[in-house]
Coordinates of C-alpha atoms and ligand atoms in Angstrom, one line a residue:
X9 CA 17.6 6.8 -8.5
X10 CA 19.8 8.8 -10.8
X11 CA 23.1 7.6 -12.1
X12 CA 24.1 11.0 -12.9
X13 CA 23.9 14.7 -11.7
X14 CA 20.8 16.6 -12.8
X15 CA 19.5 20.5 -12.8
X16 CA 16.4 20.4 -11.4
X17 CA 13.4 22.4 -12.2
X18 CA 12.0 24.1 -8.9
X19 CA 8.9 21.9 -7.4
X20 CA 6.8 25.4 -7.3
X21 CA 3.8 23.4 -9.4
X22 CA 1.0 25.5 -9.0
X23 CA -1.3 22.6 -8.7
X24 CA 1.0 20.2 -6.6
X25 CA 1.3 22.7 -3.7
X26 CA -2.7 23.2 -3.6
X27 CA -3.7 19.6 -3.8
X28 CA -1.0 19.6 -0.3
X29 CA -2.7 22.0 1.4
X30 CA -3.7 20.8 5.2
X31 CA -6.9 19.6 5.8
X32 CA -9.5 16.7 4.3
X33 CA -8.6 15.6 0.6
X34 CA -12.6 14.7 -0.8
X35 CA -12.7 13.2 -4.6
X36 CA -14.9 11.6 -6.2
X37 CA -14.4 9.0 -8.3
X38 CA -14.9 9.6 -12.1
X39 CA -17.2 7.7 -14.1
X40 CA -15.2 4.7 -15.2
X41 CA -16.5 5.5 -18.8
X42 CA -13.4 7.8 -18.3
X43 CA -10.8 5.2 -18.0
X44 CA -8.7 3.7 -20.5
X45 CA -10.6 0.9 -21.5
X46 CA -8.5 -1.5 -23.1
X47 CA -8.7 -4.4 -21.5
X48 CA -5.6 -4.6 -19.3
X49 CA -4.9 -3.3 -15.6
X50 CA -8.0 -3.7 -14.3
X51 CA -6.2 -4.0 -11.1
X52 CA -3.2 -1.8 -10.6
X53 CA -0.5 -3.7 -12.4
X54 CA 2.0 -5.9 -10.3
X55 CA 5.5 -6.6 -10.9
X56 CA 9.5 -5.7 -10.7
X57 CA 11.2 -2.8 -12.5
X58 CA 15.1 -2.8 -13.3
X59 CA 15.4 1.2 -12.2
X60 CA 15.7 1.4 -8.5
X61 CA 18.3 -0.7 -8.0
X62 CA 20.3 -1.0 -11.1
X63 CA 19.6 2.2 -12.6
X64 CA 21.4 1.8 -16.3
X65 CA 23.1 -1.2 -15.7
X66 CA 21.3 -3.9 -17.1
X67 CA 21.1 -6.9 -19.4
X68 CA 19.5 -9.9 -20.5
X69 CA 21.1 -12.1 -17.8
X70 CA 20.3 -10.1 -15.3
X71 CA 16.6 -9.5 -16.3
X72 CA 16.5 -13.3 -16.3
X73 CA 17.9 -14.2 -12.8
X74 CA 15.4 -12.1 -11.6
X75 CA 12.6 -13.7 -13.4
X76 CA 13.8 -16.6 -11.9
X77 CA 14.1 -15.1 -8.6
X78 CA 10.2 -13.7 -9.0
X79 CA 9.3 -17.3 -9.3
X80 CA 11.1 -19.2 -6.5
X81 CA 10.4 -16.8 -4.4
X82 CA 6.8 -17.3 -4.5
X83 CA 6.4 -14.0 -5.4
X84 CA 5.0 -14.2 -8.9
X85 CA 1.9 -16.7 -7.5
X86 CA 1.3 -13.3 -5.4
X87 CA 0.8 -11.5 -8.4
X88 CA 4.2 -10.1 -9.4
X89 CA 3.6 -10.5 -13.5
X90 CA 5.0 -7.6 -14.9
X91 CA 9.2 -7.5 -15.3
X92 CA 10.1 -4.4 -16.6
X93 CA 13.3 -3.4 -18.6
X94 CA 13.6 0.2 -17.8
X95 CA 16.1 2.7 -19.5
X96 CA 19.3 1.2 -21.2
X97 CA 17.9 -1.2 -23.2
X98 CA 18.1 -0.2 -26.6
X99 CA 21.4 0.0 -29.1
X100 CA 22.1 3.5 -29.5
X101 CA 20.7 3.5 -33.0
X102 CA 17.6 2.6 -35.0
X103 CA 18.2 0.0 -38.0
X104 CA 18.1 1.2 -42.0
X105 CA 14.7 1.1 -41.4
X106 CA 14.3 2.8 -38.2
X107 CA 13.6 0.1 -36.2
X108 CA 14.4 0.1 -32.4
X109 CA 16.9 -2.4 -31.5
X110 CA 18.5 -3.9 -28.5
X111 CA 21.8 -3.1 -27.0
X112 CA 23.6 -6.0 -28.5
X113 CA 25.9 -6.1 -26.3
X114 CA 23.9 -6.1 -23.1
X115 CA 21.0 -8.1 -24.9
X116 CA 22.2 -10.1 -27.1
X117 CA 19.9 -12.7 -27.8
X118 CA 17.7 -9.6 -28.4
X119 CA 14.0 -8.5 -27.4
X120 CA 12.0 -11.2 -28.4
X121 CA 14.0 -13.7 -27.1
X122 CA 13.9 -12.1 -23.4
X123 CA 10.3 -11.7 -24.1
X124 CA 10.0 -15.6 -24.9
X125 CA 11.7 -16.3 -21.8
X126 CA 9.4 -14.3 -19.8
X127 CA 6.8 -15.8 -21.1
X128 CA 7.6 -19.4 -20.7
X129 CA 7.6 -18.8 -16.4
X130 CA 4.2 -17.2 -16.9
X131 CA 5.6 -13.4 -16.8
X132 CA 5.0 -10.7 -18.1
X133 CA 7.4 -8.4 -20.2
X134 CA 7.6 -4.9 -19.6
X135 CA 10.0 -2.4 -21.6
X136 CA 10.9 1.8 -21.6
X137 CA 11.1 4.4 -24.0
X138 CA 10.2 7.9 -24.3
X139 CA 7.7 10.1 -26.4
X140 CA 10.3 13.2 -28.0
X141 CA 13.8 12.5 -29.2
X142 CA 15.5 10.9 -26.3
X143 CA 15.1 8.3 -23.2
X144 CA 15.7 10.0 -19.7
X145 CA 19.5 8.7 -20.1
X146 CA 19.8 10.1 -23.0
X147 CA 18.9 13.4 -22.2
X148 CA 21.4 13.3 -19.1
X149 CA 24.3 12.0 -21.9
X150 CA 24.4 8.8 -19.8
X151 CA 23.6 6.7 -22.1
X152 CA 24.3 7.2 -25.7
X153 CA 21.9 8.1 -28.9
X154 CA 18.5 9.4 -29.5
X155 CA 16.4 6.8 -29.8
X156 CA 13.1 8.2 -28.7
X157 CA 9.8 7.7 -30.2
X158 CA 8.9 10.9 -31.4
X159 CA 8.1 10.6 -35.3
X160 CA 8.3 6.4 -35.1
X161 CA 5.2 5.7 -32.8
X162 CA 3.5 3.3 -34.8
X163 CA 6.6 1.6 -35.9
X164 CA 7.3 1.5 -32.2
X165 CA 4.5 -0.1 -30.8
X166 CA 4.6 -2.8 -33.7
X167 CA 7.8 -3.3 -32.9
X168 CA 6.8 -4.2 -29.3
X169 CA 3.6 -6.0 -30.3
X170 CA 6.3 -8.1 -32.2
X171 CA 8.2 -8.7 -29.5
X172 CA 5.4 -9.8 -27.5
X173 CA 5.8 -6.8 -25.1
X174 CA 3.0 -6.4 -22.4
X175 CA 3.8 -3.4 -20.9
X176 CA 4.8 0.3 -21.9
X177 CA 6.7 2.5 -19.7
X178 CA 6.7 5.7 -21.5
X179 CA 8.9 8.2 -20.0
X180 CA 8.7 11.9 -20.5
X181 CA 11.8 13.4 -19.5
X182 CA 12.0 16.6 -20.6
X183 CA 11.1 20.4 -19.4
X184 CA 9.9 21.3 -22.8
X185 CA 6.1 21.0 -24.1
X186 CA 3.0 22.3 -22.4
X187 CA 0.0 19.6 -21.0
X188 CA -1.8 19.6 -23.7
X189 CA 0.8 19.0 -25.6
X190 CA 1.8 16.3 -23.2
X191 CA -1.5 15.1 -23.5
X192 CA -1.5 15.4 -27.6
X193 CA 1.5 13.2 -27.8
X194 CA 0.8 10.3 -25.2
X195 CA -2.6 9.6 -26.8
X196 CA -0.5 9.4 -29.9
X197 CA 1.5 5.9 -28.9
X198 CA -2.1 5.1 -26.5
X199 CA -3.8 4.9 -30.2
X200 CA -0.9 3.0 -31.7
X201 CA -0.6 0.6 -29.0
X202 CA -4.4 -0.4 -29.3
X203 CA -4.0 -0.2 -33.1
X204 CA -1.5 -3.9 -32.6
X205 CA -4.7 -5.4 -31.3
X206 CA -2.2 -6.8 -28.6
X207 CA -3.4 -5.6 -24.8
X208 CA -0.2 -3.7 -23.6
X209 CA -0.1 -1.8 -20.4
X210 CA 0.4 1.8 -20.6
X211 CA 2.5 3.8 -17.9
X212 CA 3.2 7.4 -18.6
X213 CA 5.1 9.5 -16.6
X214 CA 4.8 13.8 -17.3
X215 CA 6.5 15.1 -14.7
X216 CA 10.7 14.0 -15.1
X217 CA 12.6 17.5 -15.2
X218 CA 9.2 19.1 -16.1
X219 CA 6.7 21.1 -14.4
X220 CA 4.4 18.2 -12.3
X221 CA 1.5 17.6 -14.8
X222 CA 0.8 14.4 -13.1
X223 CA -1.5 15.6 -10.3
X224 CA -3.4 18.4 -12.5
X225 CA -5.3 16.0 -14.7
X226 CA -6.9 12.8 -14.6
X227 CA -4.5 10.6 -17.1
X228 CA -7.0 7.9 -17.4
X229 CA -8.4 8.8 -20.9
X230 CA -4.6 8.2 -21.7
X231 CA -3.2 5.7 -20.3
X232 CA -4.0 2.7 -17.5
X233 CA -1.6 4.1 -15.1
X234 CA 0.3 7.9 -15.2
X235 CA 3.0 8.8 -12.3
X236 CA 1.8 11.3 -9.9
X237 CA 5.2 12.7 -9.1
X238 CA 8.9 13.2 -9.6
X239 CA 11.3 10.4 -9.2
X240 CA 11.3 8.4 -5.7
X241 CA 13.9 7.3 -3.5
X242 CA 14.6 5.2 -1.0
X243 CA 14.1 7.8 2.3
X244 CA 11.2 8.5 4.6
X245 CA 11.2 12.4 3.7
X246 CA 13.2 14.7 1.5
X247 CA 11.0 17.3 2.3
X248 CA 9.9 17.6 -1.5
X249 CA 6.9 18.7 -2.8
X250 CA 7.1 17.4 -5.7
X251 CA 10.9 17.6 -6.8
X252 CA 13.9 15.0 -7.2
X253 CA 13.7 13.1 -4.9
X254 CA 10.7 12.4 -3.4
X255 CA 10.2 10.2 0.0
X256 CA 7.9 8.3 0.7
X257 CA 5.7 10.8 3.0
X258 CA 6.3 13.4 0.0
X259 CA 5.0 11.2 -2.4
X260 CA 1.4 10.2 -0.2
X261 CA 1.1 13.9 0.4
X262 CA 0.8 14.0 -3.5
X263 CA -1.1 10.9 -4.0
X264 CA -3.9 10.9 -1.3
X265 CA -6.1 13.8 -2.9
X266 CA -6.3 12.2 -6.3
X267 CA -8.0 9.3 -5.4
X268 CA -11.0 9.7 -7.1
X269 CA -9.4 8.8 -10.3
X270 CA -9.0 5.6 -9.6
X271 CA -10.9 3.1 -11.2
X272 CA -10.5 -0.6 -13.1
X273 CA -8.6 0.3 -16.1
X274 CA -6.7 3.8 -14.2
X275 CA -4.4 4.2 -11.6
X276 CA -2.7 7.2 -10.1
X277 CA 1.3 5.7 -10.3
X278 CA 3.5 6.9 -7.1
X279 CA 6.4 5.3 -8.2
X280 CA 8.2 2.0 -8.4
X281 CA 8.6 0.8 -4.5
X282 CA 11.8 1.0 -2.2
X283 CA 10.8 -1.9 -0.1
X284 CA 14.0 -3.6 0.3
X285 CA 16.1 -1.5 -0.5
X286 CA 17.4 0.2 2.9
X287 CA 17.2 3.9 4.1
X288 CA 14.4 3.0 6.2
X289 CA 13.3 1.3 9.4
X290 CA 11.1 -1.8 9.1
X291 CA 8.2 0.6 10.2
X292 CA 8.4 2.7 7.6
X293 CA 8.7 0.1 4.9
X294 CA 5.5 -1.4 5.7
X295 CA 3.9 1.6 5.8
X296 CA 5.4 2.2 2.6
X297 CA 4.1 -0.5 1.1
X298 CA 0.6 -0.7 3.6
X299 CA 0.1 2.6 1.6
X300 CA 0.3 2.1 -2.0
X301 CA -1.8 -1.1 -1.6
X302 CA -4.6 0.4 0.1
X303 CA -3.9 3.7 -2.8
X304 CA -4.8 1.0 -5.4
X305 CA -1.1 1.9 -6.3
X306 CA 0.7 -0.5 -8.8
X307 CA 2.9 -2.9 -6.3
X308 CA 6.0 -2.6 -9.0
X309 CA 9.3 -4.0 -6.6
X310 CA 12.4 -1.8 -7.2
X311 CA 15.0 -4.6 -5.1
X312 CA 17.0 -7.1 -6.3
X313 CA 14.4 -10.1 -5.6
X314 CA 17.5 -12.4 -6.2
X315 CA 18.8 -11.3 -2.3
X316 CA 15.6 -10.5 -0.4
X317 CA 16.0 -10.6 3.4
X318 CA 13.3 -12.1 5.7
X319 CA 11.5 -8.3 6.6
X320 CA 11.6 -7.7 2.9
X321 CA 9.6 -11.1 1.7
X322 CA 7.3 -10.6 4.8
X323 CA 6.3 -7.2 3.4
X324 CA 6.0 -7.7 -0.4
X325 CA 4.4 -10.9 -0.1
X326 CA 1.3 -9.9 2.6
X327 CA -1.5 -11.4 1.0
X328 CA -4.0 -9.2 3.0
X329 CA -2.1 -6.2 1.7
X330 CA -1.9 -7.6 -1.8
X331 CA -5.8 -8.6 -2.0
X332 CA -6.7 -5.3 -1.0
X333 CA -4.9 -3.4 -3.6
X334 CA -6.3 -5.8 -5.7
X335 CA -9.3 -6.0 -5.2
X336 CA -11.9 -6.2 -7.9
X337 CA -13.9 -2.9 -7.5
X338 CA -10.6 -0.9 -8.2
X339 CA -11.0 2.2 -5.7
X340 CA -8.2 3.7 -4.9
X341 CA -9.0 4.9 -0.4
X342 CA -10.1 8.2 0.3
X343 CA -9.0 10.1 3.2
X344 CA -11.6 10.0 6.3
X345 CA -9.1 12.7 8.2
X346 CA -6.1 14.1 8.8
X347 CA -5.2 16.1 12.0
X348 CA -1.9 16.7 10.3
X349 CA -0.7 13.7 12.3
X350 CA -3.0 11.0 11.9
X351 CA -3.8 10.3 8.9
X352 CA -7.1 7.8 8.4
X353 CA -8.1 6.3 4.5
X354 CA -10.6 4.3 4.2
X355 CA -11.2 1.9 0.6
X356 CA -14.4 0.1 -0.6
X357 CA -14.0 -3.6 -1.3
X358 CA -15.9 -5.2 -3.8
X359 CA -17.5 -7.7 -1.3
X360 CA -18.4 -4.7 1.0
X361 CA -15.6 -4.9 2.7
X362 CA -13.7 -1.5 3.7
X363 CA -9.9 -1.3 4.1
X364 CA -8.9 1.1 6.7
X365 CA -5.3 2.7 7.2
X366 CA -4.5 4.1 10.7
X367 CA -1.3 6.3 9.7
X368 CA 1.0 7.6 11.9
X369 CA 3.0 10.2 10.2
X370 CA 4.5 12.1 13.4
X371 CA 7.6 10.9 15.0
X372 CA 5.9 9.3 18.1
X373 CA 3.7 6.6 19.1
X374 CA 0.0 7.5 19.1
X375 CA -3.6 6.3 19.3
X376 CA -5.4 6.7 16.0
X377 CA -8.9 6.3 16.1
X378 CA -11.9 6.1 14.0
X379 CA -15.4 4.1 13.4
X380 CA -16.8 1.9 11.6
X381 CA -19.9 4.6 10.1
X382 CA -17.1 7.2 9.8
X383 CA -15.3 4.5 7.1
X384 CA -19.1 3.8 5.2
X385 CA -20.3 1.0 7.1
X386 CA -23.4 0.8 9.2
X387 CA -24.4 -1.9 11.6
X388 CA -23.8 -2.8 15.2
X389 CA -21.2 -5.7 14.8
X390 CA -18.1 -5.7 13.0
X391 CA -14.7 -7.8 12.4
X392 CA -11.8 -6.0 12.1
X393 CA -8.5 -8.3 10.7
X394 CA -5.3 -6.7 11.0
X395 CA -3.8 -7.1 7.8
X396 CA -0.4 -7.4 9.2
X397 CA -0.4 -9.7 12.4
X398 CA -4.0 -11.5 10.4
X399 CA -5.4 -11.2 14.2
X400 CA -8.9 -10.3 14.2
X401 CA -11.2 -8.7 16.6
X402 CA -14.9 -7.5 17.1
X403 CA -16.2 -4.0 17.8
X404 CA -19.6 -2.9 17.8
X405 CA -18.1 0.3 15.7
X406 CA -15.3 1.7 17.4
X407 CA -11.7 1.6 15.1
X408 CA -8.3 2.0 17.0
X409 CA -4.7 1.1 17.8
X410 CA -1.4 2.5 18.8
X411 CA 0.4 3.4 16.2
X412 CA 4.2 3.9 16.1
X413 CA 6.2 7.3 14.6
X414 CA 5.7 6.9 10.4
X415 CA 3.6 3.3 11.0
X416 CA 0.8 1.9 9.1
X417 CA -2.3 -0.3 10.9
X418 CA -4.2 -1.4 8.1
X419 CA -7.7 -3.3 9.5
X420 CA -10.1 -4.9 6.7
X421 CA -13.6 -4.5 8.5
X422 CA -16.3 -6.9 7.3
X423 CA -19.8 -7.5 9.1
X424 CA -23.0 -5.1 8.8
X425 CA -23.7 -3.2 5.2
X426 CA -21.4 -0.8 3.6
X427 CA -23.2 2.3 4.1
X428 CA -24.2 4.5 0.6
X429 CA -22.4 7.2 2.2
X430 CA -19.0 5.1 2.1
X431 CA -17.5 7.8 0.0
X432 CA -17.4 11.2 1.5
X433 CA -19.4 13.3 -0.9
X434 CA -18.5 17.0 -2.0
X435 CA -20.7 20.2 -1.5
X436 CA -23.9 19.5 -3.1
X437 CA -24.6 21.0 -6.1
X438 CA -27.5 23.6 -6.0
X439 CA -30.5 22.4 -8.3
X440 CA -31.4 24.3 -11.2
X441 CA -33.9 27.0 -10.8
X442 CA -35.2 26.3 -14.2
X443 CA -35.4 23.1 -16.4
X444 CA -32.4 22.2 -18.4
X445 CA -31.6 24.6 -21.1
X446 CA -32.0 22.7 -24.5
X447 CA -30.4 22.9 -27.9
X448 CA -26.9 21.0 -29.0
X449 CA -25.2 20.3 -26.3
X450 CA -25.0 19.1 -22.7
X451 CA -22.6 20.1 -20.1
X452 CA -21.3 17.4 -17.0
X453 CA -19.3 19.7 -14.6
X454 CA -17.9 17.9 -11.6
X455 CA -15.8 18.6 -8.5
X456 CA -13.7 15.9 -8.8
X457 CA -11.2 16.9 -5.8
X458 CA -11.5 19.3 -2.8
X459 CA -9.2 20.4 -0.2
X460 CA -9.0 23.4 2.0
X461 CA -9.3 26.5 -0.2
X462 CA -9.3 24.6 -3.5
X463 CA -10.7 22.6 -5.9
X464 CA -10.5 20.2 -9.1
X465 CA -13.4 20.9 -11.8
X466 CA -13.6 18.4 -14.6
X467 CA -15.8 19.7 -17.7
X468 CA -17.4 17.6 -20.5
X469 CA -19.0 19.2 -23.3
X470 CA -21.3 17.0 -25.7
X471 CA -22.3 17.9 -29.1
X472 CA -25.8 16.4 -29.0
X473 CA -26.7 17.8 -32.0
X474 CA -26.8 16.5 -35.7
X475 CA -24.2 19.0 -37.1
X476 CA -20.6 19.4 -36.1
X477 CA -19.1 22.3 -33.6
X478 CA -16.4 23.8 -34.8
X479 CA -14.5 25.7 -32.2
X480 CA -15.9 25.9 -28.9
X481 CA -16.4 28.5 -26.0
X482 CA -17.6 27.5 -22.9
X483 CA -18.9 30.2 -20.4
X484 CA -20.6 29.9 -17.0
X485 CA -20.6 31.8 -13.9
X486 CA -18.9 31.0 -10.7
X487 CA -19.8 31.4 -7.0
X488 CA -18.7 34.8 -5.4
X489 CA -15.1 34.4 -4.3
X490 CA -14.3 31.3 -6.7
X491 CA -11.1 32.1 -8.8
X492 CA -9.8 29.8 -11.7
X493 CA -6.1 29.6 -11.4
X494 CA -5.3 26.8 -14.1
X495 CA -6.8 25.0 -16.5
X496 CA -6.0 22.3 -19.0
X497 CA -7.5 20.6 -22.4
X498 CA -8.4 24.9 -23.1
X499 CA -7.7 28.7 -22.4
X500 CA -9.4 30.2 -20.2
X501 CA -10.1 34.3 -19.0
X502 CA -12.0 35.4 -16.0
X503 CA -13.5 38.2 -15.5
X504 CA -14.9 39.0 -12.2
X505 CA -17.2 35.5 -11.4
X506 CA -17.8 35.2 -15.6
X507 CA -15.9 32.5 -16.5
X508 CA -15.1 31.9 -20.7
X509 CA -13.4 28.5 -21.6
X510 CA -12.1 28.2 -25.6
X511 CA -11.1 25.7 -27.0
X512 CA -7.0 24.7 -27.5
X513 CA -5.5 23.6 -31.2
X514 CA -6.5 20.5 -30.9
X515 CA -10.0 20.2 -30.0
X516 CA -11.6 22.6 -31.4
X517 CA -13.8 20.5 -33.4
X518 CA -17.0 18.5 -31.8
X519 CA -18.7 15.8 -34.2
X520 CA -21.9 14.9 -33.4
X521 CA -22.2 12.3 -30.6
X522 CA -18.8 13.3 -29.5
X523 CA -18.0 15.0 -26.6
X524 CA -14.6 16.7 -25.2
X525 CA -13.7 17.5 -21.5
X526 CA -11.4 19.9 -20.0
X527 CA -10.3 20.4 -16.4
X528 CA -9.1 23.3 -13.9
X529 CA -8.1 24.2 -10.6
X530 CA -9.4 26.9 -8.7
X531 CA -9.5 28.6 -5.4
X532 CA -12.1 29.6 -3.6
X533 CA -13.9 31.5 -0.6
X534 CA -17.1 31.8 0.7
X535 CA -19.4 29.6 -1.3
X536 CA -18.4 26.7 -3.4
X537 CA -21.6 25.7 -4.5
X538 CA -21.2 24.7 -8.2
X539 CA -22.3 26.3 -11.3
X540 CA -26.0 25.4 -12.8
X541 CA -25.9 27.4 -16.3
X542 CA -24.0 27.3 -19.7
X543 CA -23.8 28.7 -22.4
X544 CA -21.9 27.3 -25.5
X545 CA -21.1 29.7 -28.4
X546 CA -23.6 31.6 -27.1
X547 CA -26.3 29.7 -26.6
X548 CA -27.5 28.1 -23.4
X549 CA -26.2 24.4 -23.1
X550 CA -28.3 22.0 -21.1
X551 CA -27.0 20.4 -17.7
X552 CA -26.3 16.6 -17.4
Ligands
GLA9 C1 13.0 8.9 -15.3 C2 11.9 8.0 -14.7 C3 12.6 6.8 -14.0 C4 13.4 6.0 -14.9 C5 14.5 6.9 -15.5 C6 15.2 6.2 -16.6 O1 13.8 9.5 -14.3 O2 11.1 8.7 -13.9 O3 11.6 6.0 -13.4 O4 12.6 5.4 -15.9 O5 13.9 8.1 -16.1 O6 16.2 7.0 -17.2

């Protein structure tokens, strides 16, 4: 929601309309070495969020009736931990010593007091605020001051450590500032967070009146979770790409292809949910919600839990739903197909187990089929429990059901083995001709994503010498027809298939043992076979 009228930068990201682009979405998933390992979200974070519903009117009573409302209605023994104070919180000043403070008005038994409260019904507390000068309200003139974080990090995140805060929504909200530095200054409060000792959540969002960094990179060397769009809103379709405001088909569209940054630790963010909260038909709210629990999304409620109708608890509180978004192994489900109608995503369970969505996204009834060694399992026999009627069924493979206009069947299928080929696997890369090239370094170079005409490379260069590198440039040659378009983490030039990546401001400088990784989308046609040789600073860099 907005409370107030905003210009609007044009959704032409480069990146977001690529990673749409019709056809099969295939990521990997990254090493979870990449993920944010600090200890928390290891499932995608559950919970309520003041935004949706109450935008900037909030305070402390409020926030509590709705605790209380978490716990009567059950909903909190489901999971729902998390209560999070967005925007509006804070008094419009810092201290004499530049200490955030509450609103005192709104909150005046203050911060740690709300947090105690929280506590004491086994919640969680969640609170906003923003990296530059000003909170998203702010920077509308909706809400007074300039109480960002910019310049105060550490005093920041001490302050929340203090008031036993367990969860950071950290809010962009600006057009200004490139990704890296985007990058540069959410790993500044990431560092200061873990330098409380205290295990806080950390939820960034790029993209708020700025061009949609969310999808280009994977954000999980940053934070736990990172929003993979502009702002949602309760409809089926705005007929966004990725602009204010998305729906909920916009958003998926965005969300499907980065999958394969998912992991325990990391989660691609679509956006507080709508559930509840009207605009849509019962169909698509469970599909709404069917689909950020199989995308391993964070199941953060935007209603007022306080006056739930029946359709609303049956949907928030679907325990098959809810254990497969939580579920242990932390994959987010990677699409199987997509006719451009039907829409099938399958996701790994930790117990072998897949989760399979049958989506519907055309505006009639259809049959959406699929099997059970197209979703990675092998075997003869097989039980499929519909996760929303909890009726189950056998099949000696074949996966299918009616689906009406914009509806979800979810089916978790058990029996058999879980095939190794449960994830679909990108073009193989062609061996090297010739052993690994030695000397200080080693390259990894993965596809991460693919889609028709495109794809997401993520580079990581290790100094595996004994001395440091200081200043880097990365060169390698791509397939015929393969053209980098954009890049993050460095700058780039290419020059007929020679590629040359250089280091940006920040890290230039490699120490020993240490390794830094950079990222880029590119198009390509004809061959997209992957590049086998290096060279760093001009000498050949081995392979990992
Ligand atoms: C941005 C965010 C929203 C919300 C508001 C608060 O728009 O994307 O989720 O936090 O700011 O002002």
């Amino acid at each position: 929601m907005r409370c107030f009228a905003r210009g609007r930068r044009s959704a032409a990201a480069l990146a977001a309309g690529l990673l749409m682009a019709a056809g099969a979405a295939i990521v990997l998933p990254v090493s979870p070495a990449q993920a944010l390992n600090n200890g928390v979200a290891r499932t995608p974070p559950m919970g309520w969020n003041s935004w949706n519903t109450f935008g900037c009117n909030i305070n402390e009573t409020l926030i509590r009736q709705m605790a209380d409302a978490i716990v009567n209605s059950g909903m909190r023994d489901l999971g729902y931990k998390y209560v999070v104070v967005d925007d509006c919180w804070m008094n419009s000043t810092r201290d004499a010593q530049g200490n955030l403070q509450a609103n005192p008005s709104r909150f005046p038994s203050g911060m740690k007091a709300l947090g105690d409260y929280l506590h004491a019904r086994g919640l969680l507390f969640g609170i906003y605020q923003a990296p530059l000068d000003r909170t998203c309200a702010q920077y509308f003139g909706s809400y007074p001051g300039a109480t960002g974080a910019q310049g105060h990090e550490v005093q920041d995140a001490r302050q929340f450590a203090a008031w036993g805060v367990d969860y950071l929504k950290y809010d962009w909200c600006s057009p200004s500032g490139t990704i890296n530095d985007q990058v540069a200054r959410f790993a500044i409060m990431r560092d200061a967070l873990a330098a409380t000792g205290r295990p806080i959540v950390y939820s960034i969002n790029s993209n708020s009146i700025h061009a949609k960094t969310g999808p280009q990179r994977n954000w999980g060397d940053v934070a736990n979770i990172w929003r993979t769009t502009e702002d949602i809103t309760n409809a089926w379709n705005t007929g966004q790409t990725n602009g204010y405001p998305m729906g909920i088909q916009n958003i998926i569209n965005v969300n499907v292809p980065l999958a394969g940054y998912a992991a325990p630790g990391s989660f691609n963010d679509p956006d507080m949910m709508e559930v509840g909260r009207g605009g849509m038909n019962d169909t698509e709210m469970r599909s709404h919600f069917a689909m950020w629990a199989i995308m391993a999304s964070p199941l953060i409620a935007g209603n007022d839990i306080r006056n739930m109708d029946a359709a609303t608890q049956t949907i928030l509180k679907n325990q098959n739903l809810i254990a497969i978004n939580q579920d242990t192994l932390g994959r987010q489900a990677t699409q199987v197909s997509f006719d451009g109608t039907r829409r099938i995503l399958a996701k790994p369970l930790a117990n072998g187990d897949v989760a399979v969505a049958l989506f519907n996204q055309g505006g009639s009834t259809t049959t959406i089929s699929t099997t059970a060694a197209a979703i990675g399992k092998s075997g003869s026999s097989f039980t499929l429990r519909d996760a929303w009627t909890n009726a189950t069924s056998t099949t000696t493979g074949a996966i299918s059901a009616s689906v009406p206009a914009h509806g979800t069947v979810v089916y978790r299928v058990s029996g058999s083995s879980t095939s190794p080929t449960a994830t679909p696997t990108p073009p193989t890369p062609t061996p090297p001709t010739s052993p690994p090239a030695s000397g200080n370094c080693q390259v990894t170079y993965a596809v991460s994503g693919q889609w028709s005409g495109g794809f997401q490379g993520d580079v990581t260069i290790r100094n595996t010498g004994t001395s440091a590198i200081n200043g880097w440039t990365l060169r390698w040659s791509f397939a015929n027809g393969q053209q980098l378009n954009q890049a993050w983490n460095t700058s780039y030039t290419q020059s007929g298939t020679q590629v040359t990546a250089t280091n940006v401001a920040y890290n230039g400088a490699i120490s020993p043992g240490a390794s830094v990784s950079f990222g880029f989308i590119a198009s390509w046609t004809g061959s997209n076979t992957t590049p086998t040789a290096f060279t760093l600073n001009g000498s050949p860099c081995a392979l990992g």
